Each structure stands twice: as C-alpha cells, then as structure tokens.
Short mmCIF file of C-alpha atoms in Angstrom, two decimals:
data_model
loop_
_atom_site.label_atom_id
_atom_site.label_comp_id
_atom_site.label_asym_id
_atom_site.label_seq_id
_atom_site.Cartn_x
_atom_site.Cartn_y
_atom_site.Cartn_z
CA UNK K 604 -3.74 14.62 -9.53
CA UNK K 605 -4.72 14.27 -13.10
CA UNK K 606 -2.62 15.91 -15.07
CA UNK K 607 -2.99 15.07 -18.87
CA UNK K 608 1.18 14.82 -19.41
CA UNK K 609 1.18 11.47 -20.76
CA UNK K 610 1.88 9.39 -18.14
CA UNK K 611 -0.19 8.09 -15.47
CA UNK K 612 0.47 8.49 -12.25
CA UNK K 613 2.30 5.57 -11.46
CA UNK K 614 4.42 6.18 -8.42
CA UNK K 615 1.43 7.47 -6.73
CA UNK K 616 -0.24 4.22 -7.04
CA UNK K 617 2.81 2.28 -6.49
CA UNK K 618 3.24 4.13 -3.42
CA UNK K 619 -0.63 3.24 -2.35
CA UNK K 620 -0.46 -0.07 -2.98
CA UNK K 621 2.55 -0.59 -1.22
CA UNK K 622 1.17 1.09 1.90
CA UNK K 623 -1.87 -1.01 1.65
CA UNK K 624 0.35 -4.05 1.37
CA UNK K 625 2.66 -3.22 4.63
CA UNK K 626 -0.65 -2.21 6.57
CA UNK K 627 -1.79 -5.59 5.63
CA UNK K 628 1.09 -7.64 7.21
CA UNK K 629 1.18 -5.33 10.09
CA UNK K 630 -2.06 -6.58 10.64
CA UNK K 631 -1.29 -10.02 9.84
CA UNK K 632 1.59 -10.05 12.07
CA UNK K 633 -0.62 -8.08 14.55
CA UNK K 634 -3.04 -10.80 14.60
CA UNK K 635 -0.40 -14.02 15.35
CA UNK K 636 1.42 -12.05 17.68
CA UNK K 637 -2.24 -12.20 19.66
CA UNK K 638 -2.66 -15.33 18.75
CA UNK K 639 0.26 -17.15 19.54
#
C-alpha cells in the first residue's frame, strides 16, 4: 500500500522476505531429503 505517512512499509517487506527465505530452505531441505 503506499501510503505517504512517512514511513515505508517495512514490516510488509520484512514479512516478504522472510517468507521468501523459509520457502527457500523448505526447498533446500526438500531437495536433500530426495537426495539423501
């Protein structure tokens, strides 16, 4: 949303990267769990 308050809108991005980051080792760990 860009609302002109001020402040950016950091949680929402915090929150996005951070869900990018856990899909990312779920895939990892995903991938050596096939592996192994």
């Amino acid at each position: 949303m860009t609302t002109k308050t001020g402040k950016p809108p950091y949680t929402f991005r915090a929150s996005w990267a951070l869900l990018l980051l856990l899909g990312n080792f779920l895939v990892a760990a995903f991938y050596f769990g096939l592996l192994k």
